[in-house]
PDB file of C-alpha atoms in Angstrom:
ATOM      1  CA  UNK A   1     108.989  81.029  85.969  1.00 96.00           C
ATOM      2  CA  UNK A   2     107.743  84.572  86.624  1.00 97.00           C
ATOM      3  CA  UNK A   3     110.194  87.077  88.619  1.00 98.00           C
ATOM      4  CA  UNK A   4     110.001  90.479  89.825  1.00 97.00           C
ATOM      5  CA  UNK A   5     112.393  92.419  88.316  1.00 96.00           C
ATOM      6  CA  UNK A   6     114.526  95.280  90.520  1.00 93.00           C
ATOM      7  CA  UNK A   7     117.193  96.796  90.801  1.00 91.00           C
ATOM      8  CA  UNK A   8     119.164  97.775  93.802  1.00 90.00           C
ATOM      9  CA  UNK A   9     120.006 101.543  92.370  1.00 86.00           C
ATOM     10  CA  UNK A  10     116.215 101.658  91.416  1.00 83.00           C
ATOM     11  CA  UNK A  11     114.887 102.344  87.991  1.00 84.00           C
ATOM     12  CA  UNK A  12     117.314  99.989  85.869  1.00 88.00           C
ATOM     13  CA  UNK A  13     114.447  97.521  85.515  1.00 88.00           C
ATOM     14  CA  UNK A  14     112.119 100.142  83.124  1.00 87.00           C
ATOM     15  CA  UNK A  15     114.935  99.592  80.453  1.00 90.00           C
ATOM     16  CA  UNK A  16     115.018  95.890  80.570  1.00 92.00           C
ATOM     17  CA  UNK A  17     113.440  94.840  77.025  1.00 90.00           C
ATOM     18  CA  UNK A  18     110.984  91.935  77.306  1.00 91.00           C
ATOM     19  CA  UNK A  19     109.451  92.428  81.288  1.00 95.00           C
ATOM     20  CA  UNK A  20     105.762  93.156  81.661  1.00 96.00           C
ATOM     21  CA  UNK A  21     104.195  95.902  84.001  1.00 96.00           C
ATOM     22  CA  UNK A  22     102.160  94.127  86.071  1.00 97.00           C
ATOM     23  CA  UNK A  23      99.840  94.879  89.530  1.00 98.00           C
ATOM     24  CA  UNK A  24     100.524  92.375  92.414  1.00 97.00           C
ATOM     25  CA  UNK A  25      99.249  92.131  96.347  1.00 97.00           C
ATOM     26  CA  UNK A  26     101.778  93.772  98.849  1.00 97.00           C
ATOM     27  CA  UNK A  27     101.715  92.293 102.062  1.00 96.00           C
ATOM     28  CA  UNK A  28     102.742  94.967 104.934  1.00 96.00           C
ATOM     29  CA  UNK A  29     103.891  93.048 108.002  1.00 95.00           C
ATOM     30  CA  UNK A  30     104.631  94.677 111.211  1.00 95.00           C
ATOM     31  CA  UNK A  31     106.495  93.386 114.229  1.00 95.00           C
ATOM     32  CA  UNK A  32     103.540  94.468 116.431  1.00 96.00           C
ATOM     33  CA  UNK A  33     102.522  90.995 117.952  1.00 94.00           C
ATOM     34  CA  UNK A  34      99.130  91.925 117.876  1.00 96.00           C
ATOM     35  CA  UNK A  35      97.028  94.531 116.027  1.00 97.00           C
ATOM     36  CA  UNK A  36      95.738  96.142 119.726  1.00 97.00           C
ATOM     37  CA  UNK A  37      99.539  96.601 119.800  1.00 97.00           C
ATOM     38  CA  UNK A  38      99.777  98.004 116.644  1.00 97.00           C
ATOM     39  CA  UNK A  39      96.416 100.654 117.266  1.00 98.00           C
ATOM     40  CA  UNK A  40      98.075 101.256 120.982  1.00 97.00           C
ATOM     41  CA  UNK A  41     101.695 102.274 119.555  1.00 96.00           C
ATOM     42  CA  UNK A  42     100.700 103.697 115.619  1.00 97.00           C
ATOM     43  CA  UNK A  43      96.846 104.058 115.045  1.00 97.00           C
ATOM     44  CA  UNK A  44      97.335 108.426 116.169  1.00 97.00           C
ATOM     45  CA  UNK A  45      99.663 108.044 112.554  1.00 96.00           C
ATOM     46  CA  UNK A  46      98.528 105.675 110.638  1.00 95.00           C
ATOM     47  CA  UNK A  47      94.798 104.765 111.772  1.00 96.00           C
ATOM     48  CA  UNK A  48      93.912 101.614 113.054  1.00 97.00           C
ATOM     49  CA  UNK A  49      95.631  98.130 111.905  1.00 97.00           C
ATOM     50  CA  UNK A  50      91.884  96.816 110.408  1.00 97.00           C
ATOM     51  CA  UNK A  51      91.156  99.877 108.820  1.00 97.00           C
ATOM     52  CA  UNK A  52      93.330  99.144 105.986  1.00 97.00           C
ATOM     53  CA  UNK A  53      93.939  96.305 103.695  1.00 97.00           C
ATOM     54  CA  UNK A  54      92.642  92.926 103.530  1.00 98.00           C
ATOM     55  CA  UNK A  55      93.681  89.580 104.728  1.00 97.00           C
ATOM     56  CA  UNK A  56      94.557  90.863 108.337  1.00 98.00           C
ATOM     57  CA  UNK A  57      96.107  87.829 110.192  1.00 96.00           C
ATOM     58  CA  UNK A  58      99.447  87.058 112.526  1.00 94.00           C
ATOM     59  CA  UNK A  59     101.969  85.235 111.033  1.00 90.00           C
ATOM     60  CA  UNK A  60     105.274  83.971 112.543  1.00 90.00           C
ATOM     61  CA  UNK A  61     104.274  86.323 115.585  1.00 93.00           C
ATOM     62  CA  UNK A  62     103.801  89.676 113.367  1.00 95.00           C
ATOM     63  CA  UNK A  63     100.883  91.103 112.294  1.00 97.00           C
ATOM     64  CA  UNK A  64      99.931  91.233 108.796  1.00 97.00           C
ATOM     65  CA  UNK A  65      97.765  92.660 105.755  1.00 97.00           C
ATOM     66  CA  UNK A  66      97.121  92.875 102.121  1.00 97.00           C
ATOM     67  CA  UNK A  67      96.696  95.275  99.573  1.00 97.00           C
ATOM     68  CA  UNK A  68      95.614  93.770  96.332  1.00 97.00           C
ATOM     69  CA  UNK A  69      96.508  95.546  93.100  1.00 96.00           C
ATOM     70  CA  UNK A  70      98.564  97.675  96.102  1.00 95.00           C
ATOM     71  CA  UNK A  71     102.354  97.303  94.272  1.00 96.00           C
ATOM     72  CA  UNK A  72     102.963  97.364  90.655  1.00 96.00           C
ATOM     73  CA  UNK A  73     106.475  96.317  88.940  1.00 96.00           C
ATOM     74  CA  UNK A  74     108.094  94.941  85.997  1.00 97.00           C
ATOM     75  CA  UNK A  75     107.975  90.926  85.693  1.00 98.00           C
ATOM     76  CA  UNK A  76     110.346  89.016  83.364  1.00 97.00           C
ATOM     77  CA  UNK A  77     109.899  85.158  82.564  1.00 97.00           C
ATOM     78  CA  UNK A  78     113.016  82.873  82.844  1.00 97.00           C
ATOM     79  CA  UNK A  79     112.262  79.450  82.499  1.00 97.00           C
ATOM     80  CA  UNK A  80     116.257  77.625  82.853  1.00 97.00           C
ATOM     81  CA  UNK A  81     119.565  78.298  83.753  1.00 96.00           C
ATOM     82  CA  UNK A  82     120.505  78.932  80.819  1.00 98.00           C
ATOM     83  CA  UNK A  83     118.283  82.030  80.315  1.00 97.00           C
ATOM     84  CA  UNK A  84     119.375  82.969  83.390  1.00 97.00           C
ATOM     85  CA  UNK A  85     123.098  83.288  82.688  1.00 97.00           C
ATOM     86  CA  UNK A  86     122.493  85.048  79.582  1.00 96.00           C
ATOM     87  CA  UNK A  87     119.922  87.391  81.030  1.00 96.00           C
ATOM     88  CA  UNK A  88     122.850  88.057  83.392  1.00 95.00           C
ATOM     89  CA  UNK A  89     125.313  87.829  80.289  1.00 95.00           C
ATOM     90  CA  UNK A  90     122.892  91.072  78.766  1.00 93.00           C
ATOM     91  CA  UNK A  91     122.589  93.461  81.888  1.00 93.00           C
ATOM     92  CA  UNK A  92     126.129  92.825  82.677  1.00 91.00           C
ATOM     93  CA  UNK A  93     125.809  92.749  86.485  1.00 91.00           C
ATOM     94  CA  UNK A  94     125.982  90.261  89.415  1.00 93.00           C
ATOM     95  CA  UNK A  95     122.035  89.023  90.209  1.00 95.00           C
ATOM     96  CA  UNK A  96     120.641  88.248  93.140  1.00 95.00           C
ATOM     97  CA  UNK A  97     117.862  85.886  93.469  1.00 97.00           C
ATOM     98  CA  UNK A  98     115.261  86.511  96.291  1.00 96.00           C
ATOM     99  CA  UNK A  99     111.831  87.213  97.020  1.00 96.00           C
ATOM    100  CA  UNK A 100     110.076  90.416  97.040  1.00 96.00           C
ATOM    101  CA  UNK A 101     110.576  92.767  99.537  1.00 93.00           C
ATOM    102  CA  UNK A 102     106.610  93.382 100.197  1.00 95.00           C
ATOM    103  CA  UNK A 103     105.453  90.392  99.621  1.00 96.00           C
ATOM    104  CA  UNK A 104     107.434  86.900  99.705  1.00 93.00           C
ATOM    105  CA  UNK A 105     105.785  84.428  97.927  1.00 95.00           C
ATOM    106  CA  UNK A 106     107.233  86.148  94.736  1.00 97.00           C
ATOM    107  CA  UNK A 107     109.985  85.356  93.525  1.00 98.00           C
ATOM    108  CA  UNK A 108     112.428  88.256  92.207  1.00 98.00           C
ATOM    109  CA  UNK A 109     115.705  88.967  90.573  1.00 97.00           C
ATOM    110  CA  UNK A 110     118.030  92.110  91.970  1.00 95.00           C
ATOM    111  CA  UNK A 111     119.885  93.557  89.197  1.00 94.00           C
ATOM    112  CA  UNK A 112     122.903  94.468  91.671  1.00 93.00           C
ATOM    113  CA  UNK A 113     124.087  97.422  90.158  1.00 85.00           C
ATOM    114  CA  UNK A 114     125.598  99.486  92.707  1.00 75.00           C
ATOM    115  CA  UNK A 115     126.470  99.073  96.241  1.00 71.00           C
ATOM    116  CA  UNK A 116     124.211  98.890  98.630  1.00 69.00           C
ATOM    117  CA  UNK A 117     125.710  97.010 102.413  1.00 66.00           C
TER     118      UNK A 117
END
């Protein structure tokens, strides 16, 4: 399986040996329940909420949209539990296992590195 690599003191990830760069969709999502809300309260700062991105729908009562190619990170494959532990065995630090933070339906891996609560 494919996860987005980070780090929670950012830029630990570039010196991981074996990820690939790669481009991937970030989804924006705004607690606005609609996107008149969203042009009523924010489109003086940030233009209107269809005037950007792609893929402009409400979801869970938030509005949302895409950018594709819009993030780009560093992706490592780890396929068992057993790469797992020794991936975590060769960075030396707790992991957490999550999704991204722009865009859910990818998986990630937080090098946990430094405190962060």
């Amino acid at each position: 399986m494919e996860f987005l690599l980070t780090s929670t003191s950012g830029g630990v990830e570039n010196k991981i040996p074996n990820t690939t760069i790669k481009k991937y969709t970030k989804r924006e999502v705004r607690c606005c329940s609609t996107f008149e809300e969203f042009d009523k309260r924010l489109s003086w700062m940030e233009g209107t909420w269809l005037s950007k991105g792609v893929n402009h729908k409400m979801s869970k009562g938030r509005i949302q949209r895409e950018f594709p190619n819009g993030a780009e990170g560093h992706f490592i494959e780890i396929n068992s539990i057993e790469e797992l532990l020794e991936f975590q065995r060769k960075v030396g630090s707790e992991l957490i296992i999550t999704s991204a933070t722009n865009n859910e339906s990818i998986p990630a891996i937080e090098i946990y590195n430094y405190y962060r609560e």
